[in-house]
Amino acid sequence: MANYSFEDFPPGRRFDFAKRTLTADEIIAFAREFDPQPMHMDEEAGRASILGGLAASGWHTSAIMMRMLFDAYLDGSTSEGSPGVDSMEWKRPVLAGDTLGGHCEVLEARISRSRPELGIVRMRAELTNQRGEIVAVCDYINMLRLAGKDADHAHG
Amino acid sequence: MANYSFEDFPPGRRFDFAKRTLTADEIIAFAREFDPQPMHMDEEAGRASILGGLAASGWHTSAIMMRMLFDAYLDGSTSEGSPGVDSMEWKRPVLAGDTLGGHCEVLEARISRSRPELGIVRMRAELTNQRGEIVAVCDYINMLRLAGKDADHAHG
């Protein structure tokens, strides 16, 4: 754990993701719970779809990206979560057996006007597959406390 | 199952979500796999955060919304998935014990220029809690085949 706080996120700083191979079982388990469309549940249905094979739900790809963000910089940090995502593009299918990696980068960082103990960091994450193709891009916001500051519950 | 195809999505059409109560165990299970930040894993850490209690990961809220979309209109439909999301706002914390509901609505529908067998539908989903507060809003794209059309693999 790096125990990052807001001050550790200047624009341009980049964090690389550890690589991870996605199995058919993982794809189907996520889909069964959250997105049981045929192309996420069954190899043959995936091949008959425009995705071309058993493909992860886009929301599964996003959840995996989230885990990569956690492992890359959030673990032990002063993160207070996120108010949302400006855009989430699922650019190519993520198929069973694909190995995902990538990185995220700080686009902009400023201190909150209404909560001076909190910094607002805009970031972009890019996920790539084993052929170096970009499969997903996400512009998102991360709130992180300044070093040594507690959350202000008066606003919470 | 309604077996909807592109033609069933005129602008303004609305689909209501079935209500669902989220347990602490579900929140922690999702977080353990995809987003193990303390406020998603532990009641006390959640109370010490700006979220004010054990709170679902935003990506968990999004995955639950996805399941609500499946149950509301995607099951049995000609859906070919989604190229992405224009915006995903997590407007309020979703806490253990909250009951979520909501609806989605068609914003715009057109036939793809490059894939005439496919329609592109822009939709907005809103999730509300048991107090009627909006907790999440998502503008997203759904691709659905026209009635009686197979996916065109030449482009897939």
PDB file of C-alpha atoms in Angstrom:
ATOM      1  CA  MET A   1       0.000   0.000   0.000  1.00  0.00           C
ATOM      2  CA  ALA A   2       1.206   3.476  -0.907  1.00  0.00           C
ATOM      3  CA  ASN A   3      -1.165   5.404   1.424  1.00  0.00           C
ATOM      4  CA  TYR A   4      -1.718   8.161  -1.119  1.00  0.00           C
ATOM      5  CA  SER A   5      -3.577  11.364  -0.318  1.00  0.00           C
ATOM      6  CA  PHE A   6      -4.798  14.184  -2.602  1.00  0.00           C
ATOM      7  CA  GLU A   7      -1.304  15.729  -2.804  1.00  0.00           C
ATOM      8  CA  ASP A   8      -0.025  12.599  -4.603  1.00  0.00           C
ATOM      9  CA  PHE A   9      -2.178  13.225  -7.709  1.00  0.00           C
ATOM     10  CA  PRO A  10      -0.627  15.994  -9.821  1.00  0.00           C
ATOM     11  CA  PRO A  11      -1.900  16.222 -13.420  1.00  0.00           C
ATOM     12  CA  GLY A  12      -0.001  13.827 -15.678  1.00  0.00           C
ATOM     13  CA  ARG A  13       0.835  11.269 -12.978  1.00  0.00           C
ATOM     14  CA  ARG A  14       0.259   7.756 -14.263  1.00  0.00           C
ATOM     15  CA  PHE A  15      -0.399   4.457 -12.467  1.00  0.00           C
ATOM     16  CA  ASP A  16      -0.008   1.134 -14.301  1.00  0.00           C
ATOM     17  CA  PHE A  17      -2.399  -1.776 -13.831  1.00  0.00           C
ATOM     18  CA  ALA A  18      -1.349  -5.338 -13.034  1.00  0.00           C
ATOM     19  CA  LYS A  19      -2.384  -7.735 -15.830  1.00  0.00           C
ATOM     20  CA  ARG A  20      -5.275 -10.141 -15.335  1.00  0.00           C
ATOM     21  CA  THR A  21      -6.743 -12.927 -17.484  1.00  0.00           C
ATOM     22  CA  LEU A  22     -10.514 -13.266 -17.519  1.00  0.00           C
ATOM     23  CA  THR A  23     -12.038 -16.769 -17.497  1.00  0.00           C
ATOM     24  CA  ALA A  24     -15.339 -17.923 -18.990  1.00  0.00           C
ATOM     25  CA  ASP A  25     -16.484 -18.891 -15.470  1.00  0.00           C
ATOM     26  CA  GLU A  26     -15.935 -15.356 -14.145  1.00  0.00           C
ATOM     27  CA  ILE A  27     -17.789 -13.842 -17.114  1.00  0.00           C
ATOM     28  CA  ILE A  28     -20.764 -16.162 -16.620  1.00  0.00           C
ATOM     29  CA  ALA A  29     -20.851 -15.711 -12.806  1.00  0.00           C
ATOM     30  CA  PHE A  30     -21.020 -11.897 -13.098  1.00  0.00           C
ATOM     31  CA  ALA A  31     -23.578 -12.109 -15.914  1.00  0.00           C
ATOM     32  CA  ARG A  32     -25.815 -14.521 -14.006  1.00  0.00           C
ATOM     33  CA  GLU A  33     -26.114 -12.013 -11.175  1.00  0.00           C
ATOM     34  CA  PHE A  34     -26.166  -8.674 -13.002  1.00  0.00           C
ATOM     35  CA  ASP A  35     -26.516  -9.004 -16.787  1.00  0.00           C
ATOM     36  CA  PRO A  36     -27.796 -12.394 -17.981  1.00  0.00           C
ATOM     37  CA  GLN A  37     -28.014 -11.474 -21.672  1.00  0.00           C
ATOM     38  CA  PRO A  38     -27.241 -14.543 -23.835  1.00  0.00           C
ATOM     39  CA  MET A  39     -23.914 -13.236 -25.219  1.00  0.00           C
ATOM     40  CA  HIS A  40     -22.602 -12.918 -21.633  1.00  0.00           C
ATOM     41  CA  MET A  41     -23.878 -16.360 -20.563  1.00  0.00           C
ATOM     42  CA  ASP A  42     -23.194 -18.726 -23.441  1.00  0.00           C
ATOM     43  CA  GLU A  43     -20.328 -19.210 -25.919  1.00  0.00           C
ATOM     44  CA  GLU A  44     -22.577 -20.070 -28.857  1.00  0.00           C
ATOM     45  CA  ALA A  45     -24.894 -17.104 -28.237  1.00  0.00           C
ATOM     46  CA  GLY A  46     -21.805 -14.902 -28.007  1.00  0.00           C
ATOM     47  CA  ARG A  47     -20.547 -16.134 -31.379  1.00  0.00           C
ATOM     48  CA  ALA A  48     -23.967 -15.419 -32.931  1.00  0.00           C
ATOM     49  CA  SER A  49     -23.865 -11.847 -31.572  1.00  0.00           C
ATOM     50  CA  ILE A  50     -21.897  -8.866 -32.887  1.00  0.00           C
ATOM     51  CA  LEU A  51     -19.443  -9.455 -30.006  1.00  0.00           C
ATOM     52  CA  GLY A  52     -18.142 -12.626 -31.688  1.00  0.00           C
ATOM     53  CA  GLY A  53     -17.736 -14.871 -28.623  1.00  0.00           C
ATOM     54  CA  LEU A  54     -18.557 -15.268 -24.925  1.00  0.00           C
ATOM     55  CA  ALA A  55     -18.105 -11.637 -23.893  1.00  0.00           C
ATOM     56  CA  ALA A  56     -17.989  -9.935 -20.505  1.00  0.00           C
ATOM     57  CA  SER A  57     -20.813  -7.555 -19.656  1.00  0.00           C
ATOM     58  CA  GLY A  58     -19.560  -3.993 -20.044  1.00  0.00           C
ATOM     59  CA  TRP A  59     -20.347  -3.497 -16.363  1.00  0.00           C
ATOM     60  CA  HIS A  60     -18.122  -6.472 -15.547  1.00  0.00           C
ATOM     61  CA  THR A  61     -15.276  -4.880 -17.513  1.00  0.00           C
ATOM     62  CA  SER A  62     -15.896  -1.680 -15.540  1.00  0.00           C
ATOM     63  CA  ALA A  63     -15.887  -3.553 -12.220  1.00  0.00           C
ATOM     64  CA  ILE A  64     -12.566  -5.184 -13.168  1.00  0.00           C
ATOM     65  CA  MET A  65     -11.201  -1.740 -14.029  1.00  0.00           C
ATOM     66  CA  MET A  66     -12.343  -0.589 -10.569  1.00  0.00           C
ATOM     67  CA  ARG A  67     -10.376  -3.426  -8.968  1.00  0.00           C
ATOM     68  CA  MET A  68      -7.329  -2.459 -11.014  1.00  0.00           C
ATOM     69  CA  LEU A  69      -7.668   1.129  -9.744  1.00  0.00           C
ATOM     70  CA  PHE A  70      -7.879  -0.145  -6.183  1.00  0.00           C
ATOM     71  CA  ASP A  71      -4.756  -2.276  -6.578  1.00  0.00           C
ATOM     72  CA  ALA A  72      -2.869   0.476  -8.457  1.00  0.00           C
ATOM     73  CA  TYR A  73      -3.410   3.430  -6.105  1.00  0.00           C
ATOM     74  CA  LEU A  74      -6.534   3.364  -3.915  1.00  0.00           C
ATOM     75  CA  ASP A  75      -5.520   0.723  -1.380  1.00  0.00           C
ATOM     76  CA  GLY A  76      -4.642   2.567   1.837  1.00  0.00           C
ATOM     77  CA  SER A  77      -5.364   5.967   0.279  1.00  0.00           C
ATOM     78  CA  THR A  78      -7.567   8.760   1.614  1.00  0.00           C
ATOM     79  CA  SER A  79     -10.197   8.079  -1.094  1.00  0.00           C
ATOM     80  CA  GLU A  80     -13.753   9.153  -0.275  1.00  0.00           C
ATOM     81  CA  GLY A  81     -15.166   7.520  -3.400  1.00  0.00           C
ATOM     82  CA  SER A  82     -16.618   9.099  -6.506  1.00  0.00           C
ATOM     83  CA  PRO A  83     -19.679  11.149  -7.488  1.00  0.00           C
ATOM     84  CA  GLY A  84     -19.629   9.583 -10.923  1.00  0.00           C
ATOM     85  CA  VAL A  85     -18.210   8.982 -14.329  1.00  0.00           C
ATOM     86  CA  ASP A  86     -18.111  11.465 -17.222  1.00  0.00           C
ATOM     87  CA  SER A  87     -17.900   8.742 -19.840  1.00  0.00           C
ATOM     88  CA  MET A  88     -17.450   4.981 -19.984  1.00  0.00           C
ATOM     89  CA  GLU A  89     -16.693   3.589 -23.424  1.00  0.00           C
ATOM     90  CA  TRP A  90     -16.692  -0.149 -24.075  1.00  0.00           C
ATOM     91  CA  LYS A  91     -14.732   0.032 -27.327  1.00  0.00           C
ATOM     92  CA  ARG A  92     -14.138  -3.647 -28.091  1.00  0.00           C
ATOM     93  CA  PRO A  93     -15.520  -6.951 -26.801  1.00  0.00           C
ATOM     94  CA  VAL A  94     -13.710  -8.493 -23.810  1.00  0.00           C
ATOM     95  CA  LEU A  95     -13.802 -12.229 -24.489  1.00  0.00           C
ATOM     96  CA  ALA A  96     -13.117 -15.259 -22.291  1.00  0.00           C
ATOM     97  CA  GLY A  97      -9.353 -15.821 -22.119  1.00  0.00           C
ATOM     98  CA  ASP A  98      -8.446 -12.183 -22.793  1.00  0.00           C
ATOM     99  CA  THR A  99      -5.675 -10.706 -20.634  1.00  0.00           C
ATOM    100  CA  LEU A 100      -6.439  -7.156 -19.535  1.00  0.00           C
ATOM    101  CA  GLY A 101      -3.999  -4.489 -18.403  1.00  0.00           C
ATOM    102  CA  GLY A 102      -3.659  -0.749 -18.840  1.00  0.00           C
ATOM    103  CA  HIS A 103      -3.156   2.382 -16.805  1.00  0.00           C
ATOM    104  CA  CYS A 104      -4.811   5.477 -15.428  1.00  0.00           C
ATOM    105  CA  GLU A 105      -3.639   9.070 -15.488  1.00  0.00           C
ATOM    106  CA  VAL A 106      -4.490  12.248 -13.600  1.00  0.00           C
ATOM    107  CA  LEU A 107      -6.191  14.815 -15.871  1.00  0.00           C
ATOM    108  CA  GLU A 108      -6.907  17.565 -13.332  1.00  0.00           C
ATOM    109  CA  ALA A 109      -6.757  18.067  -9.551  1.00  0.00           C
ATOM    110  CA  ARG A 110      -8.308  20.778  -7.388  1.00  0.00           C
ATOM    111  CA  ILE A 111      -9.446  21.304  -3.808  1.00  0.00           C
ATOM    112  CA  SER A 112     -13.212  21.291  -3.240  1.00  0.00           C
ATOM    113  CA  ARG A 113     -14.688  24.747  -2.624  1.00  0.00           C
ATOM    114  CA  SER A 114     -17.435  23.482  -0.305  1.00  0.00           C
ATOM    115  CA  ARG A 115     -15.277  20.883   1.501  1.00  0.00           C
ATOM    116  CA  PRO A 116     -11.734  22.242   1.911  1.00  0.00           C
ATOM    117  CA  GLU A 117     -10.543  18.962   3.464  1.00  0.00           C
ATOM    118  CA  LEU A 118     -11.311  17.200   0.160  1.00  0.00           C
ATOM    119  CA  GLY A 119      -9.593  17.163  -3.212  1.00  0.00           C
ATOM    120  CA  ILE A 120     -11.361  16.418  -6.498  1.00  0.00           C
ATOM    121  CA  VAL A 121      -9.247  14.524  -9.003  1.00  0.00           C
ATOM    122  CA  ARG A 122     -10.364  13.876 -12.588  1.00  0.00           C
ATOM    123  CA  MET A 123      -8.739  10.786 -14.070  1.00  0.00           C
ATOM    124  CA  ARG A 124      -8.792   8.697 -17.225  1.00  0.00           C
ATOM    125  CA  ALA A 125      -8.397   4.916 -17.140  1.00  0.00           C
ATOM    126  CA  GLU A 126      -7.593   2.872 -20.251  1.00  0.00           C
ATOM    127  CA  LEU A 127      -7.909  -0.903 -20.389  1.00  0.00           C
ATOM    128  CA  THR A 128      -6.054  -2.845 -23.075  1.00  0.00           C
ATOM    129  CA  ASN A 129      -6.106  -6.487 -24.136  1.00  0.00           C
ATOM    130  CA  GLN A 130      -3.234  -8.871 -24.957  1.00  0.00           C
ATOM    131  CA  ARG A 131      -3.047  -7.454 -28.501  1.00  0.00           C
ATOM    132  CA  GLY A 132      -2.553  -3.932 -27.158  1.00  0.00           C
ATOM    133  CA  GLU A 133      -6.025  -2.892 -28.343  1.00  0.00           C
ATOM    134  CA  ILE A 134      -7.915  -0.454 -26.121  1.00  0.00           C
ATOM    135  CA  VAL A 135     -11.060  -2.223 -24.890  1.00  0.00           C
ATOM    136  CA  ALA A 136     -12.401   0.389 -22.459  1.00  0.00           C
ATOM    137  CA  VAL A 137     -11.826   4.042 -21.585  1.00  0.00           C
ATOM    138  CA  CYS A 138     -13.300   5.757 -18.558  1.00  0.00           C
ATOM    139  CA  ASP A 139     -13.114   9.416 -17.485  1.00  0.00           C
ATOM    140  CA  TYR A 140     -14.041   9.524 -13.826  1.00  0.00           C
ATOM    141  CA  ILE A 141     -13.813  11.611 -10.682  1.00  0.00           C
ATOM    142  CA  ASN A 142     -12.066  10.535  -7.502  1.00  0.00           C
ATOM    143  CA  MET A 143     -12.413  12.412  -4.231  1.00  0.00           C
ATOM    144  CA  LEU A 144      -9.443  12.139  -1.866  1.00  0.00           C
ATOM    145  CA  ARG A 145      -8.869  13.851   1.466  1.00  0.00           C
ATOM    146  CA  LEU A 146      -5.848  16.088   1.899  1.00  0.00           C
ATOM    147  CA  ALA A 147      -3.039  14.594   4.000  1.00  0.00           C
ATOM    148  CA  GLY A 148      -3.872  14.540   7.712  1.00  0.00           C
ATOM    149  CA  LYS A 149      -7.532  15.604   7.273  1.00  0.00           C
ATOM    150  CA  ASP A 150     -10.620  13.704   8.468  1.00  0.00           C
ATOM    151  CA  ALA A 151     -13.917  13.651   6.559  1.00  0.00           C
ATOM    152  CA  ASP A 152     -16.129  16.611   7.465  1.00  0.00           C
ATOM    153  CA  HIS A 153     -19.437  15.109   8.575  1.00  0.00           C
ATOM    154  CA  ALA A 154     -21.211  18.473   8.633  1.00  0.00           C
ATOM    155  CA  HIS A 155     -21.572  18.106   4.873  1.00  0.00           C
ATOM    156  CA  GLY A 156     -21.839  14.319   4.717  1.00  0.00           C
TER     157      GLY A 156
ATOM    158  CA  MET B   1     -40.297 -11.897 -21.354  1.00  0.00           C
ATOM    159  CA  ALA B   2     -41.563  -9.272 -23.779  1.00  0.00           C
ATOM    160  CA  ASN B   3     -39.203 -10.150 -26.682  1.00  0.00           C
ATOM    161  CA  TYR B   4     -38.697  -6.519 -27.619  1.00  0.00           C
ATOM    162  CA  SER B   5     -36.870  -5.429 -30.751  1.00  0.00           C
ATOM    163  CA  PHE B   6     -35.703  -1.966 -31.891  1.00  0.00           C
ATOM    164  CA  GLU B   7     -39.199  -1.012 -33.054  1.00  0.00           C
ATOM    165  CA  ASP B   8     -40.462  -1.206 -29.444  1.00  0.00           C
ATOM    166  CA  PHE B   9     -38.345   1.765 -28.307  1.00  0.00           C
ATOM    167  CA  PRO B  10     -39.929   5.026 -29.474  1.00  0.00           C
ATOM    168  CA  PRO B  11     -38.684   8.188 -27.709  1.00  0.00           C
ATOM    169  CA  GLY B  12     -40.568   8.760 -24.471  1.00  0.00           C
ATOM    170  CA  ARG B  13     -41.365   5.102 -23.781  1.00  0.00           C
ATOM    171  CA  ARG B  14     -40.762   4.282 -20.136  1.00  0.00           C
ATOM    172  CA  PHE B  15     -40.061   0.992 -18.331  1.00  0.00           C
ATOM    173  CA  ASP B  16     -40.436   0.729 -14.546  1.00  0.00           C
ATOM    174  CA  PHE B  17     -38.001  -1.220 -12.375  1.00  0.00           C
ATOM    175  CA  ALA B  18     -39.006  -3.824  -9.803  1.00  0.00           C
ATOM    176  CA  LYS B  19     -37.969  -2.782  -6.283  1.00  0.00           C
ATOM    177  CA  ARG B  20     -35.048  -4.466  -4.551  1.00  0.00           C
ATOM    178  CA  THR B  21     -33.572  -4.159  -1.043  1.00  0.00           C
ATOM    179  CA  LEU B  22     -29.793  -4.275  -0.760  1.00  0.00           C
ATOM    180  CA  THR B  23     -28.222  -6.170   2.160  1.00  0.00           C
ATOM    181  CA  ALA B  24     -24.918  -5.499   3.920  1.00  0.00           C
ATOM    182  CA  ASP B  25     -23.743  -8.968   2.824  1.00  0.00           C
ATOM    183  CA  GLU B  26     -24.325  -8.176  -0.863  1.00  0.00           C
ATOM    184  CA  ILE B  27     -22.500  -4.844  -0.536  1.00  0.00           C
ATOM    185  CA  ILE B  28     -19.513  -6.488   1.127  1.00  0.00           C
ATOM    186  CA  ALA B  29     -19.400  -9.438  -1.321  1.00  0.00           C
ATOM    187  CA  PHE B  30     -19.271  -7.132  -4.364  1.00  0.00           C
ATOM    188  CA  ALA B  31     -16.729  -4.854  -2.676  1.00  0.00           C
ATOM    189  CA  ARG B  32     -14.460  -7.738  -1.696  1.00  0.00           C
ATOM    190  CA  GLU B  33     -14.172  -8.760  -5.348  1.00  0.00           C
ATOM    191  CA  PHE B  34     -14.163  -5.411  -7.148  1.00  0.00           C
ATOM    192  CA  ASP B  35     -13.830  -2.406  -4.824  1.00  0.00           C
ATOM    193  CA  PRO B  36     -12.516  -3.222  -1.329  1.00  0.00           C
ATOM    194  CA  GLN B  37     -12.322   0.371  -0.114  1.00  0.00           C
ATOM    195  CA  PRO B  38     -13.075   0.526   3.648  1.00  0.00           C
ATOM    196  CA  MET B  39     -16.430   2.363   3.322  1.00  0.00           C
ATOM    197  CA  HIS B  40     -17.728  -0.491   1.120  1.00  0.00           C
ATOM    198  CA  MET B  41     -16.421  -3.251   3.411  1.00  0.00           C
ATOM    199  CA  ASP B  42     -17.083  -2.117   6.973  1.00  0.00           C
ATOM    200  CA  GLU B  43     -19.964  -0.334   8.743  1.00  0.00           C
ATOM    201  CA  GLU B  44     -17.718   1.693  11.038  1.00  0.00           C
ATOM    202  CA  ALA B  45     -15.419   2.812   8.203  1.00  0.00           C
ATOM    203  CA  GLY B  46     -18.531   3.772   6.247  1.00  0.00           C
ATOM    204  CA  ARG B  47     -19.810   5.923   9.111  1.00  0.00           C
ATOM    205  CA  ALA B  48     -16.405   7.662   9.351  1.00  0.00           C
ATOM    206  CA  SER B  49     -16.527   8.448   5.600  1.00  0.00           C
ATOM    207  CA  ILE B  50     -18.527  11.154   3.818  1.00  0.00           C
ATOM    208  CA  LEU B  51     -20.964   8.383   2.771  1.00  0.00           C
ATOM    209  CA  GLY B  52     -22.232   8.065   6.361  1.00  0.00           C
ATOM    210  CA  GLY B  53     -22.606   4.271   6.562  1.00  0.00           C
ATOM    211  CA  LEU B  54     -21.765   0.952   4.896  1.00  0.00           C
ATOM    212  CA  ALA B  55     -22.248   2.062   1.285  1.00  0.00           C
ATOM    213  CA  ALA B  56     -22.363   0.129  -1.982  1.00  0.00           C
ATOM    214  CA  SER B  57     -19.555   0.736  -4.464  1.00  0.00           C
ATOM    215  CA  GLY B  58     -20.844   2.979  -7.233  1.00  0.00           C
ATOM    216  CA  TRP B  59     -20.053   0.164  -9.652  1.00  0.00           C
ATOM    217  CA  HIS B  60     -22.242  -2.153  -7.584  1.00  0.00           C
ATOM    218  CA  THR B  61     -25.108   0.330  -7.838  1.00  0.00           C
ATOM    219  CA  SER B  62     -24.508   0.411 -11.600  1.00  0.00           C
ATOM    220  CA  ALA B  63     -24.489  -3.397 -11.827  1.00  0.00           C
ATOM    221  CA  ILE B  64     -27.800  -3.524  -9.917  1.00  0.00           C
ATOM    222  CA  MET B  65     -29.205  -0.952 -12.341  1.00  0.00           C
ATOM    223  CA  MET B  66     -28.044  -3.210 -15.196  1.00  0.00           C
ATOM    224  CA  ARG B  67     -29.975  -6.116 -13.673  1.00  0.00           C
ATOM    225  CA  MET B  68     -33.050  -3.904 -13.357  1.00  0.00           C
ATOM    226  CA  LEU B  69     -32.733  -3.020 -17.053  1.00  0.00           C
ATOM    227  CA  PHE B  70     -32.495  -6.717 -17.919  1.00  0.00           C
ATOM    228  CA  ASP B  71     -35.597  -7.559 -15.902  1.00  0.00           C
ATOM    229  CA  ALA B  72     -37.517  -4.508 -17.188  1.00  0.00           C
ATOM    230  CA  TYR B  73     -37.001  -4.872 -20.940  1.00  0.00           C
ATOM    231  CA  LEU B  74     -33.863  -6.718 -22.096  1.00  0.00           C
ATOM    232  CA  ASP B  75     -34.832 -10.287 -21.241  1.00  0.00           C
ATOM    233  CA  GLY B  76     -35.706 -12.006 -24.533  1.00  0.00           C
ATOM    234  CA  SER B  77     -35.028  -8.838 -26.545  1.00  0.00           C
ATOM    235  CA  THR B  78     -32.851  -8.422 -29.639  1.00  0.00           C
ATOM    236  CA  SER B  79     -30.234  -6.492 -27.599  1.00  0.00           C
ATOM    237  CA  GLU B  80     -26.677  -6.549 -28.962  1.00  0.00           C
ATOM    238  CA  GLY B  81     -25.272  -4.798 -25.905  1.00  0.00           C
ATOM    239  CA  SER B  82     -23.841  -1.328 -25.554  1.00  0.00           C
ATOM    240  CA  PRO B  83     -20.819   0.643 -26.760  1.00  0.00           C
ATOM    241  CA  GLY B  84     -20.879   2.693 -23.585  1.00  0.00           C
ATOM    242  CA  VAL B  85     -22.310   5.205 -21.232  1.00  0.00           C
ATOM    243  CA  ASP B  86     -22.452   8.975 -21.743  1.00  0.00           C
ATOM    244  CA  SER B  87     -22.648   9.677 -18.034  1.00  0.00           C
ATOM    245  CA  MET B  88     -23.060   7.775 -14.798  1.00  0.00           C
ATOM    246  CA  GLU B  89     -23.823   9.892 -11.749  1.00  0.00           C
ATOM    247  CA  TRP B  90     -23.804   8.411  -8.262  1.00  0.00           C
ATOM    248  CA  LYS B  91     -25.760  11.218  -6.639  1.00  0.00           C
ATOM    249  CA  ARG B  92     -26.331   9.871  -3.129  1.00  0.00           C
ATOM    250  CA  PRO B  93     -24.908   7.008  -1.058  1.00  0.00           C
ATOM    251  CA  VAL B  94     -26.676   3.635  -1.381  1.00  0.00           C
ATOM    252  CA  LEU B  95     -26.546   2.177   2.130  1.00  0.00           C
ATOM    253  CA  ALA B  96     -27.193  -1.318   3.485  1.00  0.00           C
ATOM    254  CA  GLY B  97     -30.940  -1.804   3.895  1.00  0.00           C
ATOM    255  CA  ASP B  98     -31.902   0.730   1.208  1.00  0.00           C
ATOM    256  CA  THR B  99     -34.674  -0.322  -1.191  1.00  0.00           C
ATOM    257  CA  LEU B 100     -33.948   0.698  -4.770  1.00  0.00           C
ATOM    258  CA  GLY B 101     -36.400   1.161  -7.626  1.00  0.00           C
ATOM    259  CA  GLY B 102     -36.769   3.544 -10.522  1.00  0.00           C
ATOM    260  CA  HIS B 103     -37.316   3.526 -14.254  1.00  0.00           C
ATOM    261  CA  CYS B 104     -35.685   4.076 -17.609  1.00  0.00           C
ATOM    262  CA  GLU B 105     -36.894   6.070 -20.590  1.00  0.00           C
ATOM    263  CA  VAL B 106     -36.063   6.216 -24.298  1.00  0.00           C
ATOM    264  CA  LEU B 107     -34.399   9.539 -25.221  1.00  0.00           C
ATOM    265  CA  GLU B 108     -33.697   8.897 -28.915  1.00  0.00           C
ATOM    266  CA  ALA B 109     -33.828   5.989 -31.383  1.00  0.00           C
ATOM    267  CA  ARG B 110     -32.291   5.653 -34.843  1.00  0.00           C
ATOM    268  CA  ILE B 111     -31.148   2.954 -37.245  1.00  0.00           C
ATOM    269  CA  SER B 112     -27.366   2.508 -37.561  1.00  0.00           C
ATOM    270  CA  ARG B 113     -25.907   3.896 -40.806  1.00  0.00           C
ATOM    271  CA  SER B 114     -23.139   1.268 -41.001  1.00  0.00           C
ATOM    272  CA  ARG B 115     -25.267  -1.677 -39.789  1.00  0.00           C
ATOM    273  CA  PRO B 116     -28.821  -1.304 -41.129  1.00  0.00           C
ATOM    274  CA  GLU B 117     -29.966  -4.397 -39.208  1.00  0.00           C
ATOM    275  CA  LEU B 118     -29.211  -2.582 -35.959  1.00  0.00           C
ATOM    276  CA  GLY B 119     -30.951   0.211 -34.080  1.00  0.00           C
ATOM    277  CA  ILE B 120     -29.192   2.583 -31.685  1.00  0.00           C
ATOM    278  CA  VAL B 121     -31.303   3.639 -28.720  1.00  0.00           C
ATOM    279  CA  ARG B 122     -30.210   6.303 -26.233  1.00  0.00           C
ATOM    280  CA  MET B 123     -31.798   5.856 -22.837  1.00  0.00           C
ATOM    281  CA  ARG B 124     -31.751   7.372 -19.367  1.00  0.00           C
ATOM    282  CA  ALA B 125     -32.095   5.246 -16.232  1.00  0.00           C
ATOM    283  CA  GLU B 126     -32.894   6.752 -12.819  1.00  0.00           C
ATOM    284  CA  LEU B 127     -32.549   4.816  -9.582  1.00  0.00           C
ATOM    285  CA  THR B 128     -34.395   6.004  -6.486  1.00  0.00           C
ATOM    286  CA  ASN B 129     -34.316   4.911  -2.835  1.00  0.00           C
ATOM    287  CA  GLN B 130     -37.174   4.266  -0.363  1.00  0.00           C
ATOM    288  CA  ARG B 131     -37.391   8.020   0.360  1.00  0.00           C
ATOM    289  CA  GLY B 132     -37.910   8.788  -3.322  1.00  0.00           C
ATOM    290  CA  GLU B 133     -34.459  10.395  -3.577  1.00  0.00           C
ATOM    291  CA  ILE B 134     -32.586   9.877  -6.842  1.00  0.00           C
ATOM    292  CA  VAL B 135     -29.413   7.914  -6.042  1.00  0.00           C
ATOM    293  CA  ALA B 136     -28.080   7.309  -9.562  1.00  0.00           C
ATOM    294  CA  VAL B 137     -28.689   8.551 -13.108  1.00  0.00           C
ATOM    295  CA  CYS B 138     -27.215   6.950 -16.197  1.00  0.00           C
ATOM    296  CA  ASP B 139     -27.436   8.040 -19.849  1.00  0.00           C
ATOM    297  CA  TYR B 140     -26.483   5.029 -21.936  1.00  0.00           C
ATOM    298  CA  ILE B 141     -26.714   3.525 -25.384  1.00  0.00           C
ATOM    299  CA  ASN B 142     -28.422   0.237 -26.190  1.00  0.00           C
ATOM    300  CA  MET B 143     -28.070  -1.487 -29.560  1.00  0.00           C
ATOM    301  CA  LEU B 144     -31.039  -3.646 -30.593  1.00  0.00           C
ATOM    302  CA  ARG B 145     -31.606  -5.533 -33.833  1.00  0.00           C
ATOM    303  CA  LEU B 146     -34.629  -4.708 -35.937  1.00  0.00           C
ATOM    304  CA  ALA B 147     -37.417  -7.312 -35.807  1.00  0.00           C
ATOM    305  CA  GLY B 148     -36.557 -10.443 -37.787  1.00  0.00           C
ATOM    306  CA  LYS B 149     -32.898  -9.452 -38.443  1.00  0.00           C
ATOM    307  CA  ASP B 150     -29.797 -11.463 -37.518  1.00  0.00           C
ATOM    308  CA  ALA B 151     -26.510  -9.868 -36.446  1.00  0.00           C
ATOM    309  CA  ASP B 152     -24.299  -8.986 -39.429  1.00  0.00           C
ATOM    310  CA  HIS B 153     -20.976 -10.713 -38.766  1.00  0.00           C
ATOM    311  CA  ALA B 154     -19.227  -8.918 -41.617  1.00  0.00           C
ATOM    312  CA  HIS B 155     -18.880  -5.962 -39.261  1.00  0.00           C
ATOM    313  CA  GLY B 156     -18.612  -7.889 -35.968  1.00  0.00           C
TER     314      GLY B 156
END
